[in-house]
Each structure stands twice: as structure tokens, then as C-alpha cells.
mmCIF file with all atom_site columns, C-alpha atoms in Angstrom:
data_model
loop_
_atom_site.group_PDB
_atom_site.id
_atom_site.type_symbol
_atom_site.label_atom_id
_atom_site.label_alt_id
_atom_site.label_comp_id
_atom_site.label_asym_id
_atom_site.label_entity_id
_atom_site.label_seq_id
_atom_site.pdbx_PDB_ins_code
_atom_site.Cartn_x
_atom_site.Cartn_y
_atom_site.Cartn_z
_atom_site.occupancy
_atom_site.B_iso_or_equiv
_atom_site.pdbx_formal_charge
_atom_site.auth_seq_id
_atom_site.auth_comp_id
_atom_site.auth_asym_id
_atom_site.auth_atom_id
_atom_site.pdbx_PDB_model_num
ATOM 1  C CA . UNK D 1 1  ? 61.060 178.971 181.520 1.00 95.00 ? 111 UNK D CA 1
ATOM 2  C CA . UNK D 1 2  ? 64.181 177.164 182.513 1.00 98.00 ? 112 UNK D CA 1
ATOM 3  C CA . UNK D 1 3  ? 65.787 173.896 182.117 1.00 98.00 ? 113 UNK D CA 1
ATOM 4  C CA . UNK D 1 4  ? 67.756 171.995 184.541 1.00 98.00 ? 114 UNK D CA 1
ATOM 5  C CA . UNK D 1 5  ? 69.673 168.258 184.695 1.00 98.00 ? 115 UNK D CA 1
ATOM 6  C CA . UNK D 1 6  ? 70.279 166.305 187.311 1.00 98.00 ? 116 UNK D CA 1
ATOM 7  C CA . UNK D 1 7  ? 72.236 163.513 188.307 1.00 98.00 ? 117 UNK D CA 1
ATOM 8  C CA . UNK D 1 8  ? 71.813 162.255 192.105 1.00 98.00 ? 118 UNK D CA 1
ATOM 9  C CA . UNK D 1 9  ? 74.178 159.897 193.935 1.00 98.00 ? 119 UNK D CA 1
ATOM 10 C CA . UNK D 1 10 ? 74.201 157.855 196.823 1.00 98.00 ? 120 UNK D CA 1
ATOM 11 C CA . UNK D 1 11 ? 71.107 155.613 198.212 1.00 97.00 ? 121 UNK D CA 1
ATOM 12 C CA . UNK D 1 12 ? 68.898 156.354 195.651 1.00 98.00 ? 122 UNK D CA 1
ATOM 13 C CA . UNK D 1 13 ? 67.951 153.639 194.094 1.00 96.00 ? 123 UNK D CA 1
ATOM 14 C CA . UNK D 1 14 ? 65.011 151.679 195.358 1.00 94.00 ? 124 UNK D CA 1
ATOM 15 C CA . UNK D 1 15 ? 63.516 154.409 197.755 1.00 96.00 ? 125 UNK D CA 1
ATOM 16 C CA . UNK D 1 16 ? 60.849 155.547 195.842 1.00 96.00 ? 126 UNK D CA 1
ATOM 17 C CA . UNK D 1 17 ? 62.966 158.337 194.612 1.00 97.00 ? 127 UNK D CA 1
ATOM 18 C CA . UNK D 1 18 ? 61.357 158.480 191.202 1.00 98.00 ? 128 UNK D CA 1
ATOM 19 C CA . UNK D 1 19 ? 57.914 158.351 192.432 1.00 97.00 ? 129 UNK D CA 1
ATOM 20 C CA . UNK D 1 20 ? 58.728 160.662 195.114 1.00 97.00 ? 130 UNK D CA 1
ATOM 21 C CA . UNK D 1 21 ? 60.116 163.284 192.709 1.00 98.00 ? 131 UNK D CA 1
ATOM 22 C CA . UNK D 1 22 ? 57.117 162.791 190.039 1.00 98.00 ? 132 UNK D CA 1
ATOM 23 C CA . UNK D 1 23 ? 54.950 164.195 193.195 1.00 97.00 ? 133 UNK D CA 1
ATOM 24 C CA . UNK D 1 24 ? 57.448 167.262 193.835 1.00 97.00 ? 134 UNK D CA 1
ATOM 25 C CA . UNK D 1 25 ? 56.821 168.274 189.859 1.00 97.00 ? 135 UNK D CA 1
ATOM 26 C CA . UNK D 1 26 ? 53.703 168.014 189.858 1.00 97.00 ? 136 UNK D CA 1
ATOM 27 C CA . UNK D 1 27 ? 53.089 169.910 193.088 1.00 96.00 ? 137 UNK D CA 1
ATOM 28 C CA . UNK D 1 28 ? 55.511 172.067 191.520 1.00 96.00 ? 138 UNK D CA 1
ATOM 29 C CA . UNK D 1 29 ? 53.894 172.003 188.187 1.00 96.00 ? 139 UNK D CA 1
ATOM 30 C CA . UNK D 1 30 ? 57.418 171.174 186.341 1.00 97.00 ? 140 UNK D CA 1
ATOM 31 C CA . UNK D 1 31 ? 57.381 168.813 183.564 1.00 98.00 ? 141 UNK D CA 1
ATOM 32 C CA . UNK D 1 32 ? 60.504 166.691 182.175 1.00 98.00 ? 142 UNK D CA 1
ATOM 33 C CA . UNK D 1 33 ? 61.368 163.108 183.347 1.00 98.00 ? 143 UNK D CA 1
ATOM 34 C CA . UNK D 1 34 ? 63.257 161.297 186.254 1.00 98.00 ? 144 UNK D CA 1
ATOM 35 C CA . UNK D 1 35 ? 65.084 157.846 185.086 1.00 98.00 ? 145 UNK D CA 1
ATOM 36 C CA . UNK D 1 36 ? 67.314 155.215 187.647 1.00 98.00 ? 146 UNK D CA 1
ATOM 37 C CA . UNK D 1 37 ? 70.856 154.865 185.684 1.00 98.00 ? 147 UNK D CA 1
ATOM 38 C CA . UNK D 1 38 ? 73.024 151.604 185.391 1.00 98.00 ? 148 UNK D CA 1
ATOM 39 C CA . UNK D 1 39 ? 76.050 153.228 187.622 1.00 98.00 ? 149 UNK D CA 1
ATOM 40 C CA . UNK D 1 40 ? 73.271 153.603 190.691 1.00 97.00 ? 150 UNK D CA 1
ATOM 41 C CA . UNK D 1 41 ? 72.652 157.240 190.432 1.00 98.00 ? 151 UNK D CA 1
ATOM 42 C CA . UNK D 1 42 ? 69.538 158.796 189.483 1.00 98.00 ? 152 UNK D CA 1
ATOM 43 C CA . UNK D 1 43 ? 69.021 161.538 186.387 1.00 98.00 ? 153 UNK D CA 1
ATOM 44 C CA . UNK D 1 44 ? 66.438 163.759 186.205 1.00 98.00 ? 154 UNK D CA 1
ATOM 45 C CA . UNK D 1 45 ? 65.376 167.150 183.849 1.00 98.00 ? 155 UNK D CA 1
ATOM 46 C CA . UNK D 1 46 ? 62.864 169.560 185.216 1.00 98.00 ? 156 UNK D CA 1
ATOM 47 C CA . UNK D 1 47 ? 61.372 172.316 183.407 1.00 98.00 ? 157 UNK D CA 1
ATOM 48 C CA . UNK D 1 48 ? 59.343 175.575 184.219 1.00 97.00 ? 158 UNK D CA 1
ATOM 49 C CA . UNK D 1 49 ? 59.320 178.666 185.816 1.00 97.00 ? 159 UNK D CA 1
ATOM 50 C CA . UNK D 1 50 ? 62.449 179.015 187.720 1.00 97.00 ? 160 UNK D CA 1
ATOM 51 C CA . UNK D 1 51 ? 61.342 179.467 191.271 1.00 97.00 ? 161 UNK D CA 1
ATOM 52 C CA . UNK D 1 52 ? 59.506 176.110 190.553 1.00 98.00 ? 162 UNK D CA 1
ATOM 53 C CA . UNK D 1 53 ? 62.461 174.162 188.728 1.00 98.00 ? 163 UNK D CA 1
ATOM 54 C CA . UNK D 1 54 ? 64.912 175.500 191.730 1.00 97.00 ? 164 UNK D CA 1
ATOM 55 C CA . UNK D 1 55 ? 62.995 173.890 194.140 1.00 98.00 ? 165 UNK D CA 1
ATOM 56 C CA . UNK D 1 56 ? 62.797 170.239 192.634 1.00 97.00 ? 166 UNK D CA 1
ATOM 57 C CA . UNK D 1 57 ? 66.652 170.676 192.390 1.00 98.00 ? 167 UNK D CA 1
ATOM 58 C CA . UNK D 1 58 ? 66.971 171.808 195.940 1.00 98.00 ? 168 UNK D CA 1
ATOM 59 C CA . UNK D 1 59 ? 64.327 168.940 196.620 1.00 98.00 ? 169 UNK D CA 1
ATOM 60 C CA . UNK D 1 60 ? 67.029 166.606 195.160 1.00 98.00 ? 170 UNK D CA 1
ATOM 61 C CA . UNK D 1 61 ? 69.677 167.454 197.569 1.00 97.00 ? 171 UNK D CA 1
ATOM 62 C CA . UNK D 1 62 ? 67.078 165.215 200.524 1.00 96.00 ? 172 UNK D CA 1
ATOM 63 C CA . UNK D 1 63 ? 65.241 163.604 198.579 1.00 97.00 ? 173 UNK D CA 1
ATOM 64 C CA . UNK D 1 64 ? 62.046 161.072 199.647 1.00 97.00 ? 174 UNK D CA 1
ATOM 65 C CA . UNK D 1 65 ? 63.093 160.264 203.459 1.00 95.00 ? 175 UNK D CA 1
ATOM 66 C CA . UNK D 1 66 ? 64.675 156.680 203.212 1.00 96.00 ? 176 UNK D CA 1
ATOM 67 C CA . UNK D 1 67 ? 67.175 158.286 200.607 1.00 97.00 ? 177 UNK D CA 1
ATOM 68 C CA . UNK D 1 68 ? 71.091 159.157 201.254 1.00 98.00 ? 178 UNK D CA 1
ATOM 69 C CA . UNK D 1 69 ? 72.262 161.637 198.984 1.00 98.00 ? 179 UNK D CA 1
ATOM 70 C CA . UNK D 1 70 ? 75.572 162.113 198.795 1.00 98.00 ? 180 UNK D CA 1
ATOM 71 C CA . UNK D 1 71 ? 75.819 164.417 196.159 1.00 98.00 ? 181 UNK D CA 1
ATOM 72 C CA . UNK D 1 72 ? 73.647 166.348 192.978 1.00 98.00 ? 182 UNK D CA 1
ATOM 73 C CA . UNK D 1 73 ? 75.781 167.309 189.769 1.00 98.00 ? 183 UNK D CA 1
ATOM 74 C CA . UNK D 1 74 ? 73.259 170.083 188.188 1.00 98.00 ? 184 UNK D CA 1
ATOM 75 C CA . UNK D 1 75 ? 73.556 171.813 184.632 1.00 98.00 ? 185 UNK D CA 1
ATOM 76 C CA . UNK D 1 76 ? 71.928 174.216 182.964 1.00 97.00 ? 186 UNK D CA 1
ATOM 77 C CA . UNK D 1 77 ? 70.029 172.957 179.730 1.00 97.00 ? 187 UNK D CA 1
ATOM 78 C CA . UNK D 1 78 ? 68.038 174.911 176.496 1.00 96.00 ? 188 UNK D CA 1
ATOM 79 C CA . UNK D 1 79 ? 64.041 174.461 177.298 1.00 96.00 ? 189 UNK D CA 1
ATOM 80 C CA . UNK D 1 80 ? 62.629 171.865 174.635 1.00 95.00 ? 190 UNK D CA 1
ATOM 81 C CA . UNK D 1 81 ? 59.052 172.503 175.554 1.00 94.00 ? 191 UNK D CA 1
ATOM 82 C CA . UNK D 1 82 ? 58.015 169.447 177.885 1.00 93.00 ? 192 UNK D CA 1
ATOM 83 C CA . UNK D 1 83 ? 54.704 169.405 178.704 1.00 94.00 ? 193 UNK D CA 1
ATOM 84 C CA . UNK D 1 84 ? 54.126 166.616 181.402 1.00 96.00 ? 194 UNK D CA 1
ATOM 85 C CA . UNK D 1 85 ? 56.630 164.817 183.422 1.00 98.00 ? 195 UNK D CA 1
ATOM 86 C CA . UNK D 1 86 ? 57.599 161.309 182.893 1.00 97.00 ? 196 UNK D CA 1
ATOM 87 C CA . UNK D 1 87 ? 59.262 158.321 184.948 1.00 97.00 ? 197 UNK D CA 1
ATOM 88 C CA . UNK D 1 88 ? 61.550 156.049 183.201 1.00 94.00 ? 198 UNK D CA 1
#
């Protein structure tokens, strides 16, 4: 298991990004969350095996198809465990 963090920029706010992604983890079967921030960006965390967690980061360089995104700031993180994936 692996842990990633995201943080999206550009048009992604108000695209259905967050809905869009929760449907790439769970095709994926990733858990963690996906959350709009003040600044305009959007953060996510994925977790799970890491063929599965690479490709909802690589998913996040498109995104859903009325997105722009301009760029993806990823980090590694420590699992924690998550179990189902959550939009915030």
C-alpha cells in the first residue's frame, strides 16, 4: 500500500472534479478523500496498491473533461489505513 497527496490547479473548481475523481477511486478501488480549497485548487489523498494510486494521480493531470489543469504538486505520504474514499 501507498499513499499519495495531491494538490491540482487551474479550472478545477466547479467541474465536477470531486465527483469525477470519487468515480476514478472507486473504479480504482483507492480510498482517501478529495476536498475544493479556498485558494481555487483542489487537494486530494489516495491510497492503495500502487499501480492503482498512480493512476488516480496520473488521472489528475486531465482530469473530468470540462477541467484545465495547469499543474499537480504530488507527495509521498505514510499509509494511515483509509478504508473508503470521501468528498469534502
Amino acid at each position: 500500500m501507498i499513499r499519495r497527496r495531491v494538490v491540482v490547479r487551474g479550472r478545477v473548481q466547479g467541474v465536477f472534479f470531486r465527483a469525477s475523481c470519487a468515480q476514478e477511486a472507486a473504479g480504482h478501488q483507492v480510498a482517501g478523500w478529495v476536498s475544493n480549497e479556498p485558494d481555487g485548487s483542489v487537494a486530494a489523498a489516495f491510497e492503495g496498491e500502487p499501480d492503482d494510486v498512480e493512476a488516480l494521480v496520473a488521472w489528475c493531470q486531465i482530469g473530468p473533461p470540462a477541467a484545465v489543469v495547469e499543474s499537480v504538486d504530488v507527495a509521498d505520504e505514510e499509509p494511515r489505513g483509509a478504508q473508503r474514499f470521501d468528498v469534502r
